[in-house]
Amino acid sequence: MRKVPEEMATKMMAAADLFAERGLDGTKTEDIAAATGVPKATIYYYFEGKEEVLSFIFSAVLAAVGEAVEAALRSPGTAAERLSAVIDAHLHVFALHPKASQALHFDLGRAARLPEIRTQTNAAFIDPVASLLAQGARDGSLRAVGNPRLTAVAILGAVSTSAIHVLALDTGDPVLSLTRVITPLVLNGLRPEGGNQ
Amino acid sequence: MRKVPEEMATKMMAAADLFAERGLDGTKTEDIAAATGVPKATIYYYFEGKEEVLSFIFSAVLAAVGEAVEAALRSPGTAAERLSAVIDAHLHVFALHPKASQALHFDLGRAARLPEIRTQTNAAFIDPVASLLAQGARDGSLRAVGNPRLTAVAILGAVSTSAIHVLALDTGDPVLSLTRVITPLVLNGLRPEGGNQ
Amino acid sequence: MRKVPEEMATKMMAAADLFAERGLDGTKTEDIAAATGVPKATIYYYFEGKEEVLSFIFSAVLAAVGEAVEAALRSPGTAAERLSAVIDAHLHVFALHPKASQALHFDLGRAARLPEIRTQTNAAFIDPVASLLAQGARDGSLRAVGNPRLTAVAILGAVSTSAIHVLALDTGDPVLSLTRVITPLVLNGLRPEGGNQ
Amino acid sequence: MRKVPEEMATKMMAAADLFAERGLDGTKTEDIAAATGVPKATIYYYFEGKEEVLSFIFSAVLAAVGEAVEAALRSPGTAAERLSAVIDAHLHVFALHPKASQALHFDLGRAARLPEIRTQTNAAFIDPVASLLAQGARDGSLRAVGNPRLTAVAILGAVSTSAIHVLALDTGDPVLSLTRVITPLVLNGLRPEGGNQ
DNA sequence: CATGAATGAGCTTTCATTCAT
DNA sequence: CATGAATGAAAGCTCATTCAT
């Protein structure tokens, strides 16, 4: 992948709509050209092919997730408070990049097979959250869990799946409102108040 | 879809491996023929095409999920206890049909667009769990949540994502052991014991 | 390469004209389809691609050369007489398959890189002629040469190059008349009669 | 074709390796750029395209052939002796420009269609040799042949084909040693000494 | 003068799909 | 009923070629 000029990068992000709608295989290179205004051959000049365009978009989303999560982690407060901030930050990315997020979800299987994407997912979300859980156990704001990474994966799943669900329903329902569903679930669980027995 | 004979159905399930590995678009009808031993034209005789084969497999998994969840719901105990049983039941399906589950995950975007699959997902998991949450609020074993369906979706995401994660890692780690991660998360949340506030 | 049915084989030979005229790279698969009446996809069903079609044609020519040469070798007479017969036989093949021969000549470089073609060239011409030269040295009808195989290659070059030259000139001049040029050259050389010293 | 600077000409000769190995169509302009260190667009600045580069190389070889043959023709001695010198001279060119010669051989069909190349081939070898044969008939050192030009073509074929054969085999075997195979063949033929009848 | 950047124009190749047997 | 043979319809990808700088 040749170094992608700023303008090209911006234009390519427009392809996210296509990928979100039809997935990678349902999107012809020609479609991307039409949607972005960049000639097919020029796309090939900068990218190896449409899969690399997809990967480029995924990377952009994950970079945004990474930054948002990192900022949340640096916020003041207990680990529990920061975990709450992380969930909000994550939801913010879904709100900011709804199409790209849906594209990532659409081709989840393919994304999981792109080594670069796996690495970025770990770095942007799973590692930081797992480490945050460990901190919470230390500062007493969170319960110690047996497997912090798997717990982080479960949280990732809860957030992503419901966010995509809300985006797909396409009721005006803001994704951010999900925080009222996810955060209590993750922090307090479903048992009635007064006794997490 | 012509009525599929028992033997044909069984053979077609072998295609799950291919779909799990490469997704629908990465799998040629010819590949399915090679993997199942059923000639390409014969596949066309019984199915509309490979997408219907995929859909057939997805349905089988979702039927299994539906039955497992339903059985768990019928088990005795509080709603909270039955929710725990539902999670276990769901994980059991991942353990029993790992390849088909991964296939469903790989083509999640496509699955979400197949009306039949959406309906089945609702019927097999989301509706029952949402209704269970309402019951829990009534019998006092669970906290009342604002949006039971979204909460159900979040639980589905937590279970599926981590189950797929474990299957993909392919350490001998049994998927079922996830119950020790998910169930406490869902029921108690991450706050330290003694006060979910 | 799937087993090529008789009729398909016959039709494909029509592509020789194209290859003779423009070479392999100058001939589009579509051209072959148009010229033979066989749909592009059907060509691909039987052959790996146009290169295999070319190779198929080359093989047919070389098979013809092989048979002609072999028949000449079996003719009665001294080695010298049979060498003369071999040259005639070789020229006959150019006369019978002018287009395919020209195609072979056009893509000589490529042909030389196809292992199958090299093997067939050796088997059809070089080996038999080299062995004939050795016989001639024994029966006294030919002079012993230091390197029979290279001599065979030189004869092959003399015959082919002049035959192609005549075909390309496309004067009605029959290729077979070349025998009056080549045979004396090869048998007697250019020195004046009466003393090959 | 803009006037090609000395250095550019030298660098372009390096493309002969590529053409010898893969032919014109198998060689991308980009490959030539990589092999010669001359940027693609710069090649276009000096040549019409890669075909002209090929033609340029061919011309260089044929010019060398022309000079060598001419020098041999000017050497003292009978026509027969000079014919022998011509063959040696021709072989020398194969030894000096092995890659370019192989390139010419690889794209023989294309070369035959380039008018410039045909003209040069005639001028460099066929015409002089044909005329030499006529001289030989006059000075009595060579037998009179019916068609001197075709005989010249046959000699050209014998020399080229065996030279390329030796170069392709890539045993250290010097091309020049071919003179011991070709010259006796052409001058004396294959009949046993003492009677070319 | 030279060249990096960009692209128009195709061609090979692949496959889902059909249908005669 | 089942299936081998055949093909229509794309789509990915490549490259020669141009041109602004």
mmCIF file with all atom_site columns, N, CA and C in Angstrom, chain C residues 68-128:
data_model
loop_
_atom_site.group_PDB
_atom_site.id
_atom_site.type_symbol
_atom_site.label_atom_id
_atom_site.label_alt_id
_atom_site.label_comp_id
_atom_site.label_asym_id
_atom_site.label_entity_id
_atom_site.label_seq_id
_atom_site.pdbx_PDB_ins_code
_atom_site.Cartn_x
_atom_site.Cartn_y
_atom_site.Cartn_z
_atom_site.occupancy
_atom_site.B_iso_or_equiv
_atom_site.pdbx_formal_charge
_atom_site.auth_seq_id
_atom_site.auth_comp_id
_atom_site.auth_asym_id
_atom_site.auth_atom_id
_atom_site.pdbx_PDB_model_num
ATOM 1   N N  . ALA C 1 68  ? 5.991  -38.633 -39.211 1.00 0.00 ? 68  ALA C N  1
ATOM 2   C CA . ALA C 1 68  ? 6.588  -38.548 -40.545 1.00 0.00 ? 68  ALA C CA 1
ATOM 3   C C  . ALA C 1 68  ? 8.043  -38.981 -40.516 1.00 0.00 ? 68  ALA C C  1
ATOM 4   N N  . VAL C 1 69  ? 8.754  -38.479 -39.516 1.00 0.00 ? 69  VAL C N  1
ATOM 5   C CA . VAL C 1 69  ? 10.174 -38.816 -39.413 1.00 0.00 ? 69  VAL C CA 1
ATOM 6   C C  . VAL C 1 69  ? 10.349 -40.312 -39.167 1.00 0.00 ? 69  VAL C C  1
ATOM 7   N N  . GLU C 1 70  ? 9.510  -40.814 -38.312 1.00 0.00 ? 70  GLU C N  1
ATOM 8   C CA . GLU C 1 70  ? 9.630  -42.235 -37.976 1.00 0.00 ? 70  GLU C CA 1
ATOM 9   C C  . GLU C 1 70  ? 9.410  -43.106 -39.219 1.00 0.00 ? 70  GLU C C  1
ATOM 10  N N  . ALA C 1 71  ? 8.395  -42.742 -39.982 1.00 0.00 ? 71  ALA C N  1
ATOM 11  C CA . ALA C 1 71  ? 8.111  -43.485 -41.208 1.00 0.00 ? 71  ALA C CA 1
ATOM 12  C C  . ALA C 1 71  ? 9.309  -43.423 -42.152 1.00 0.00 ? 71  ALA C C  1
ATOM 13  N N  . ALA C 1 72  ? 9.892  -42.236 -42.270 1.00 0.00 ? 72  ALA C N  1
ATOM 14  C CA . ALA C 1 72  ? 11.049 -42.078 -43.153 1.00 0.00 ? 72  ALA C CA 1
ATOM 15  C C  . ALA C 1 72  ? 12.214 -42.946 -42.682 1.00 0.00 ? 72  ALA C C  1
ATOM 16  N N  . LEU C 1 73  ? 12.359 -43.019 -41.385 1.00 0.00 ? 73  LEU C N  1
ATOM 17  C CA . LEU C 1 73  ? 13.461 -43.808 -40.830 1.00 0.00 ? 73  LEU C CA 1
ATOM 18  C C  . LEU C 1 73  ? 13.287 -45.287 -41.134 1.00 0.00 ? 73  LEU C C  1
ATOM 19  N N  . ARG C 1 74  ? 12.044 -45.698 -41.223 1.00 0.00 ? 74  ARG C N  1
ATOM 20  C CA . ARG C 1 74  ? 11.772 -47.114 -41.465 1.00 0.00 ? 74  ARG C CA 1
ATOM 21  C C  . ARG C 1 74  ? 11.893 -47.477 -42.941 1.00 0.00 ? 74  ARG C C  1
ATOM 22  N N  . SER C 1 75  ? 12.034 -46.444 -43.778 1.00 0.00 ? 75  SER C N  1
ATOM 23  C CA . SER C 1 75  ? 12.133 -46.725 -45.218 1.00 0.00 ? 75  SER C CA 1
ATOM 24  C C  . SER C 1 75  ? 13.437 -47.480 -45.492 1.00 0.00 ? 75  SER C C  1
ATOM 25  N N  . PRO C 1 76  ? 13.473 -48.236 -46.625 1.00 0.00 ? 76  PRO C N  1
ATOM 26  C CA . PRO C 1 76  ? 14.665 -49.020 -46.928 1.00 0.00 ? 76  PRO C CA 1
ATOM 27  C C  . PRO C 1 76  ? 15.786 -48.103 -47.419 1.00 0.00 ? 76  PRO C C  1
ATOM 28  N N  . GLY C 1 77  ? 16.975 -48.627 -47.481 1.00 0.00 ? 77  GLY C N  1
ATOM 29  C CA . GLY C 1 77  ? 18.081 -47.861 -48.035 1.00 0.00 ? 77  GLY C CA 1
ATOM 30  C C  . GLY C 1 77  ? 19.147 -47.525 -47.015 1.00 0.00 ? 77  GLY C C  1
ATOM 31  N N  . THR C 1 78  ? 20.162 -46.851 -47.487 1.00 0.00 ? 78  THR C N  1
ATOM 32  C CA . THR C 1 78  ? 21.262 -46.476 -46.605 1.00 0.00 ? 78  THR C CA 1
ATOM 33  C C  . THR C 1 78  ? 20.796 -45.359 -45.673 1.00 0.00 ? 78  THR C C  1
ATOM 34  N N  . ALA C 1 79  ? 21.615 -45.069 -44.674 1.00 0.00 ? 79  ALA C N  1
ATOM 35  C CA . ALA C 1 79  ? 21.302 -43.979 -43.755 1.00 0.00 ? 79  ALA C CA 1
ATOM 36  C C  . ALA C 1 79  ? 21.189 -42.672 -44.523 1.00 0.00 ? 79  ALA C C  1
ATOM 37  N N  . ALA C 1 80  ? 22.072 -42.494 -45.506 1.00 0.00 ? 80  ALA C N  1
ATOM 38  C CA . ALA C 1 80  ? 22.035 -41.255 -46.295 1.00 0.00 ? 80  ALA C CA 1
ATOM 39  C C  . ALA C 1 80  ? 20.698 -41.122 -47.017 1.00 0.00 ? 80  ALA C C  1
ATOM 40  N N  . GLU C 1 81  ? 20.251 -42.235 -47.574 1.00 0.00 ? 81  GLU C N  1
ATOM 41  C CA . GLU C 1 81  ? 18.976 -42.198 -48.277 1.00 0.00 ? 81  GLU C CA 1
ATOM 42  C C  . GLU C 1 81  ? 17.833 -41.913 -47.314 1.00 0.00 ? 81  GLU C C  1
ATOM 43  N N  . ARG C 1 82  ? 17.934 -42.500 -46.135 1.00 0.00 ? 82  ARG C N  1
ATOM 44  C CA . ARG C 1 82  ? 16.862 -42.274 -45.167 1.00 0.00 ? 82  ARG C CA 1
ATOM 45  C C  . ARG C 1 82  ? 16.912 -40.845 -44.606 1.00 0.00 ? 82  ARG C C  1
ATOM 46  N N  . LEU C 1 83  ? 18.121 -40.283 -44.499 1.00 0.00 ? 83  LEU C N  1
ATOM 47  C CA . LEU C 1 83  ? 18.216 -38.894 -44.054 1.00 0.00 ? 83  LEU C CA 1
ATOM 48  C C  . LEU C 1 83  ? 17.511 -37.984 -45.064 1.00 0.00 ? 83  LEU C C  1
ATOM 49  N N  . SER C 1 84  ? 17.742 -38.283 -46.299 1.00 0.00 ? 84  SER C N  1
ATOM 50  C CA . SER C 1 84  ? 17.063 -37.528 -47.345 1.00 0.00 ? 84  SER C CA 1
ATOM 51  C C  . SER C 1 84  ? 15.543 -37.663 -47.198 1.00 0.00 ? 84  SER C C  1
ATOM 52  N N  . ALA C 1 85  ? 15.091 -38.873 -46.919 1.00 0.00 ? 85  ALA C N  1
ATOM 53  C CA . ALA C 1 85  ? 13.660 -39.109 -46.728 1.00 0.00 ? 85  ALA C CA 1
ATOM 54  C C  . ALA C 1 85  ? 13.127 -38.350 -45.514 1.00 0.00 ? 85  ALA C C  1
ATOM 55  N N  . VAL C 1 86  ? 13.959 -38.271 -44.491 1.00 0.00 ? 86  VAL C N  1
ATOM 56  C CA . VAL C 1 86  ? 13.541 -37.556 -43.282 1.00 0.00 ? 86  VAL C CA 1
ATOM 57  C C  . VAL C 1 86  ? 13.319 -36.081 -43.593 1.00 0.00 ? 86  VAL C C  1
ATOM 58  N N  . ILE C 1 87  ? 14.236 -35.509 -44.337 1.00 0.00 ? 87  ILE C N  1
ATOM 59  C CA . ILE C 1 87  ? 14.097 -34.090 -44.694 1.00 0.00 ? 87  ILE C CA 1
ATOM 60  C C  . ILE C 1 87  ? 12.810 -33.872 -45.493 1.00 0.00 ? 87  ILE C C  1
ATOM 61  N N  . ASP C 1 88  ? 12.572 -34.745 -46.442 1.00 0.00 ? 88  ASP C N  1
ATOM 62  C CA . ASP C 1 88  ? 11.332 -34.637 -47.210 1.00 0.00 ? 88  ASP C CA 1
ATOM 63  C C  . ASP C 1 88  ? 10.114 -34.759 -46.293 1.00 0.00 ? 88  ASP C C  1
ATOM 64  N N  . ALA C 1 89  ? 10.177 -35.722 -45.413 1.00 0.00 ? 89  ALA C N  1
ATOM 65  C CA . ALA C 1 89  ? 9.046  -35.945 -44.499 1.00 0.00 ? 89  ALA C CA 1
ATOM 66  C C  . ALA C 1 89  ? 8.793  -34.698 -43.654 1.00 0.00 ? 89  ALA C C  1
ATOM 67  N N  . HIS C 1 90  ? 9.877  -34.095 -43.185 1.00 0.00 ? 90  HIS C N  1
ATOM 68  C CA . HIS C 1 90  ? 9.759  -32.897 -42.358 1.00 0.00 ? 90  HIS C CA 1
ATOM 69  C C  . HIS C 1 90  ? 9.109  -31.775 -43.165 1.00 0.00 ? 90  HIS C C  1
ATOM 70  N N  . LEU C 1 91  ? 9.575  -31.625 -44.386 1.00 0.00 ? 91  LEU C N  1
ATOM 71  C CA . LEU C 1 91  ? 9.002  -30.572 -45.238 1.00 0.00 ? 91  LEU C CA 1
ATOM 72  C C  . LEU C 1 91  ? 7.522  -30.831 -45.508 1.00 0.00 ? 91  LEU C C  1
ATOM 73  N N  . HIS C 1 92  ? 7.179  -32.113 -45.610 1.00 0.00 ? 92  HIS C N  1
ATOM 74  C CA . HIS C 1 92  ? 5.776  -32.463 -45.822 1.00 0.00 ? 92  HIS C CA 1
ATOM 75  C C  . HIS C 1 92  ? 4.895  -31.929 -44.690 1.00 0.00 ? 92  HIS C C  1
ATOM 76  N N  . VAL C 1 93  ? 5.390  -32.003 -43.483 1.00 0.00 ? 93  VAL C N  1
ATOM 77  C CA . VAL C 1 93  ? 4.605  -31.513 -42.355 1.00 0.00 ? 93  VAL C CA 1
ATOM 78  C C  . VAL C 1 93  ? 4.388  -30.004 -42.460 1.00 0.00 ? 93  VAL C C  1
ATOM 79  N N  . PHE C 1 94  ? 5.397  -29.295 -42.891 1.00 0.00 ? 94  PHE C N  1
ATOM 80  C CA . PHE C 1 94  ? 5.217  -27.846 -43.091 1.00 0.00 ? 94  PHE C CA 1
ATOM 81  C C  . PHE C 1 94  ? 4.150  -27.589 -44.144 1.00 0.00 ? 94  PHE C C  1
ATOM 82  N N  . ALA C 1 95  ? 4.152  -28.451 -45.171 1.00 0.00 ? 95  ALA C N  1
ATOM 83  C CA . ALA C 1 95  ? 3.166  -28.276 -46.237 1.00 0.00 ? 95  ALA C CA 1
ATOM 84  C C  . ALA C 1 95  ? 1.757  -28.608 -45.750 1.00 0.00 ? 95  ALA C C  1
ATOM 85  N N  . LEU C 1 96  ? 1.666  -29.625 -44.896 1.00 0.00 ? 96  LEU C N  1
ATOM 86  C CA . LEU C 1 96  ? 0.354  -30.061 -44.409 1.00 0.00 ? 96  LEU C CA 1
ATOM 87  C C  . LEU C 1 96  ? -0.202 -29.135 -43.322 1.00 0.00 ? 96  LEU C C  1
ATOM 88  N N  . HIS C 1 97  ? 0.679  -28.626 -42.480 1.00 0.00 ? 97  HIS C N  1
ATOM 89  C CA . HIS C 1 97  ? 0.233  -27.768 -41.376 1.00 0.00 ? 97  HIS C CA 1
ATOM 90  C C  . HIS C 1 97  ? 0.949  -26.428 -41.428 1.00 0.00 ? 97  HIS C C  1
ATOM 91  N N  . PRO C 1 98  ? 0.761  -25.697 -42.497 1.00 0.00 ? 98  PRO C N  1
ATOM 92  C CA . PRO C 1 98  ? 1.530  -24.453 -42.629 1.00 0.00 ? 98  PRO C CA 1
ATOM 93  C C  . PRO C 1 98  ? 1.269  -23.466 -41.497 1.00 0.00 ? 98  PRO C C  1
ATOM 94  N N  . LYS C 1 99  ? -0.012 -23.297 -41.136 1.00 0.00 ? 99  LYS C N  1
ATOM 95  C CA . LYS C 1 99  ? -0.337 -22.300 -40.116 1.00 0.00 ? 99  LYS C CA 1
ATOM 96  C C  . LYS C 1 99  ? 0.191  -22.699 -38.751 1.00 0.00 ? 99  LYS C C  1
ATOM 97  N N  . ALA C 1 100 ? -0.033 -23.940 -38.398 1.00 0.00 ? 100 ALA C N  1
ATOM 98  C CA . ALA C 1 100 ? 0.441  -24.398 -37.093 1.00 0.00 ? 100 ALA C CA 1
ATOM 99  C C  . ALA C 1 100 ? 1.959  -24.322 -37.029 1.00 0.00 ? 100 ALA C C  1
ATOM 100 N N  . SER C 1 101 ? 2.613  -24.625 -38.140 1.00 0.00 ? 101 SER C N  1
ATOM 101 C CA . SER C 1 101 ? 4.075  -24.541 -38.171 1.00 0.00 ? 101 SER C CA 1
ATOM 102 C C  . SER C 1 101 ? 4.530  -23.099 -37.989 1.00 0.00 ? 101 SER C C  1
ATOM 103 N N  . GLN C 1 102 ? 3.824  -22.202 -38.644 1.00 0.00 ? 102 GLN C N  1
ATOM 104 C CA . GLN C 1 102 ? 4.186  -20.794 -38.489 1.00 0.00 ? 102 GLN C CA 1
ATOM 105 C C  . GLN C 1 102 ? 3.927  -20.311 -37.074 1.00 0.00 ? 102 GLN C C  1
ATOM 106 N N  . ALA C 1 103 ? 2.875  -20.823 -36.493 1.00 0.00 ? 103 ALA C N  1
ATOM 107 C CA . ALA C 1 103 ? 2.575  -20.454 -35.111 1.00 0.00 ? 103 ALA C CA 1
ATOM 108 C C  . ALA C 1 103 ? 3.711  -20.900 -34.193 1.00 0.00 ? 103 ALA C C  1
ATOM 109 N N  . LEU C 1 104 ? 4.177  -22.105 -34.428 1.00 0.00 ? 104 LEU C N  1
ATOM 110 C CA . LEU C 1 104 ? 5.287  -22.636 -33.630 1.00 0.00 ? 104 LEU C CA 1
ATOM 111 C C  . LEU C 1 104 ? 6.511  -21.756 -33.795 1.00 0.00 ? 104 LEU C C  1
ATOM 112 N N  . HIS C 1 105 ? 6.733  -21.336 -35.026 1.00 0.00 ? 105 HIS C N  1
ATOM 113 C CA . HIS C 1 105 ? 7.874  -20.483 -35.308 1.00 0.00 ? 105 HIS C CA 1
ATOM 114 C C  . HIS C 1 105 ? 7.707  -19.112 -34.659 1.00 0.00 ? 105 HIS C C  1
ATOM 115 N N  . PHE C 1 106 ? 6.483  -18.576 -34.716 1.00 0.00 ? 106 PHE C N  1
ATOM 116 C CA . PHE C 1 106 ? 6.230  -17.241 -34.171 1.00 0.00 ? 106 PHE C CA 1
ATOM 117 C C  . PHE C 1 106 ? 6.553  -17.219 -32.689 1.00 0.00 ? 106 PHE C C  1
ATOM 118 N N  . ASP C 1 107 ? 6.135  -18.239 -32.017 1.00 0.00 ? 107 ASP C N  1
ATOM 119 C CA . ASP C 1 107 ? 6.362  -18.263 -30.573 1.00 0.00 ? 107 ASP C CA 1
ATOM 120 C C  . ASP C 1 107 ? 7.451  -19.255 -30.199 1.00 0.00 ? 107 ASP C C  1
ATOM 121 N N  . LEU C 1 108 ? 8.510  -19.209 -30.993 1.00 0.00 ? 108 LEU C N  1
ATOM 122 C CA . LEU C 1 108 ? 9.599  -20.155 -30.800 1.00 0.00 ? 108 LEU C CA 1
ATOM 123 C C  . LEU C 1 108 ? 10.185 -20.053 -29.398 1.00 0.00 ? 108 LEU C C  1
ATOM 124 N N  . GLY C 1 109 ? 10.335 -18.837 -28.929 1.00 0.00 ? 109 GLY C N  1
ATOM 125 C CA . GLY C 1 109 ? 10.912 -18.630 -27.614 1.00 0.00 ? 109 GLY C CA 1
ATOM 126 C C  . GLY C 1 109 ? 10.047 -19.243 -26.536 1.00 0.00 ? 109 GLY C C  1
ATOM 127 N N  . ARG C 1 110 ? 8.757  -19.011 -26.650 1.00 0.00 ? 110 ARG C N  1
ATOM 128 C CA . ARG C 1 110 ? 7.845  -19.581 -25.671 1.00 0.00 ? 110 ARG C CA 1
ATOM 129 C C  . ARG C 1 110 ? 7.840  -21.103 -25.783 1.00 0.00 ? 110 ARG C C  1
ATOM 130 N N  . ALA C 1 111 ? 7.794  -21.586 -27.017 1.00 0.00 ? 111 ALA C N  1
ATOM 131 C CA . ALA C 1 111 ? 7.785  -23.036 -27.225 1.00 0.00 ? 111 ALA C CA 1
ATOM 132 C C  . ALA C 1 111 ? 8.999  -23.684 -26.571 1.00 0.00 ? 111 ALA C C  1
ATOM 133 N N  . ALA C 1 112 ? 10.134 -23.004 -26.734 1.00 0.00 ? 112 ALA C N  1
ATOM 134 C CA . ALA C 1 112 ? 11.369 -23.566 -26.187 1.00 0.00 ? 112 ALA C CA 1
ATOM 135 C C  . ALA C 1 112 ? 11.316 -23.655 -24.672 1.00 0.00 ? 112 ALA C C  1
ATOM 136 N N  . ARG C 1 113 ? 10.428 -22.867 -24.062 1.00 0.00 ? 113 ARG C N  1
ATOM 137 C CA . ARG C 1 113 ? 10.337 -22.876 -22.597 1.00 0.00 ? 113 ARG C CA 1
ATOM 138 C C  . ARG C 1 113 ? 9.281  -23.838 -22.071 1.00 0.00 ? 113 ARG C C  1
ATOM 139 N N  . LEU C 1 114 ? 8.474  -24.360 -22.969 1.00 0.00 ? 114 LEU C N  1
ATOM 140 C CA . LEU C 1 114 ? 7.486  -25.359 -22.535 1.00 0.00 ? 114 LEU C CA 1
ATOM 141 C C  . LEU C 1 114 ? 8.169  -26.728 -22.507 1.00 0.00 ? 114 LEU C C  1
ATOM 142 N N  . PRO C 1 115 ? 8.325  -27.301 -21.342 1.00 0.00 ? 115 PRO C N  1
ATOM 143 C CA . PRO C 1 115 ? 9.082  -28.550 -21.193 1.00 0.00 ? 115 PRO C CA 1
ATOM 144 C C  . PRO C 1 115 ? 8.535  -29.640 -22.109 1.00 0.00 ? 115 PRO C C  1
ATOM 145 N N  . GLU C 1 116 ? 7.218  -29.694 -22.168 1.00 0.00 ? 116 GLU C N  1
ATOM 146 C CA . GLU C 1 116 ? 6.564  -30.712 -22.984 1.00 0.00 ? 116 GLU C CA 1
ATOM 147 C C  . GLU C 1 116 ? 6.990  -30.598 -24.452 1.00 0.00 ? 116 GLU C C  1
ATOM 148 N N  . ILE C 1 117 ? 7.084  -29.364 -24.913 1.00 0.00 ? 117 ILE C N  1
ATOM 149 C CA . ILE C 1 117 ? 7.449  -29.120 -26.312 1.00 0.00 ? 117 ILE C CA 1
ATOM 150 C C  . ILE C 1 117 ? 8.915  -29.481 -26.556 1.00 0.00 ? 117 ILE C C  1
ATOM 151 N N  . ARG C 1 118 ? 9.757  -29.129 -25.606 1.00 0.00 ? 118 ARG C N  1
ATOM 152 C CA . ARG C 1 118 ? 11.180 -29.487 -25.739 1.00 0.00 ? 118 ARG C CA 1
ATOM 153 C C  . ARG C 1 118 ? 11.319 -30.991 -25.858 1.00 0.00 ? 118 ARG C C  1
ATOM 154 N N  . THR C 1 119 ? 10.648 -31.684 -24.966 1.00 0.00 ? 119 THR C N  1
ATOM 155 C CA . THR C 1 119 ? 10.713 -33.144 -24.974 1.00 0.00 ? 119 THR C CA 1
ATOM 156 C C  . THR C 1 119 ? 10.249 -33.689 -26.317 1.00 0.00 ? 119 THR C C  1
ATOM 157 N N  . GLN C 1 120 ? 9.136  -33.149 -26.778 1.00 0.00 ? 120 GLN C N  1
ATOM 158 C CA . GLN C 1 120 ? 8.592  -33.661 -28.038 1.00 0.00 ? 120 GLN C CA 1
ATOM 159 C C  . GLN C 1 120 ? 9.501  -33.345 -29.222 1.00 0.00 ? 120 GLN C C  1
ATOM 160 N N  . THR C 1 121 ? 10.144 -32.178 -29.180 1.00 0.00 ? 121 THR C N  1
ATOM 161 C CA . THR C 1 121 ? 11.064 -31.827 -30.270 1.00 0.00 ? 121 THR C CA 1
ATOM 162 C C  . THR C 1 121 ? 12.231 -32.799 -30.303 1.00 0.00 ? 121 THR C C  1
ATOM 163 N N  . ASN C 1 122 ? 12.727 -33.079 -29.134 1.00 0.00 ? 122 ASN C N  1
ATOM 164 C CA . ASN C 1 122 ? 13.809 -34.065 -29.058 1.00 0.00 ? 122 ASN C CA 1
ATOM 165 C C  . ASN C 1 122 ? 13.366 -35.413 -29.593 1.00 0.00 ? 122 ASN C C  1
ATOM 166 N N  . ALA C 1 123 ? 12.223 -35.853 -29.100 1.00 0.00 ? 123 ALA C N  1
ATOM 167 C CA . ALA C 1 123 ? 11.752 -37.193 -29.454 1.00 0.00 ? 123 ALA C CA 1
ATOM 168 C C  . ALA C 1 123 ? 11.381 -37.292 -30.927 1.00 0.00 ? 123 ALA C C  1
ATOM 169 N N  . ALA C 1 124 ? 10.824 -36.218 -31.466 1.00 0.00 ? 124 ALA C N  1
ATOM 170 C CA . ALA C 1 124 ? 10.302 -36.291 -32.828 1.00 0.00 ? 124 ALA C CA 1
ATOM 171 C C  . ALA C 1 124 ? 11.381 -36.107 -33.882 1.00 0.00 ? 124 ALA C C  1
ATOM 172 N N  . PHE C 1 125 ? 12.375 -35.296 -33.565 1.00 0.00 ? 125 PHE C N  1
ATOM 173 C CA . PHE C 1 125 ? 13.344 -35.006 -34.618 1.00 0.00 ? 125 PHE C CA 1
ATOM 174 C C  . PHE C 1 125 ? 14.807 -35.227 -34.199 1.00 0.00 ? 125 PHE C C  1
ATOM 175 N N  . ILE C 1 126 ? 15.185 -34.548 -33.137 1.00 0.00 ? 126 ILE C N  1
ATOM 176 C CA . ILE C 1 126 ? 16.610 -34.513 -32.813 1.00 0.00 ? 126 ILE C CA 1
ATOM 177 C C  . ILE C 1 126 ? 17.177 -35.896 -32.487 1.00 0.00 ? 126 ILE C C  1
ATOM 178 N N  . ASP C 1 127 ? 16.519 -36.599 -31.595 1.00 0.00 ? 127 ASP C N  1
ATOM 179 C CA . ASP C 1 127 ? 17.024 -37.924 -31.234 1.00 0.00 ? 127 ASP C CA 1
ATOM 180 C C  . ASP C 1 127 ? 17.090 -38.856 -32.441 1.00 0.00 ? 127 ASP C C  1
ATOM 181 N N  . PRO C 1 128 ? 15.987 -38.991 -33.191 1.00 0.00 ? 128 PRO C N  1
ATOM 182 C CA . PRO C 1 128 ? 16.034 -39.908 -34.334 1.00 0.00 ? 128 PRO C CA 1
ATOM 183 C C  . PRO C 1 128 ? 17.101 -39.530 -35.356 1.00 0.00 ? 128 PRO C C  1
#
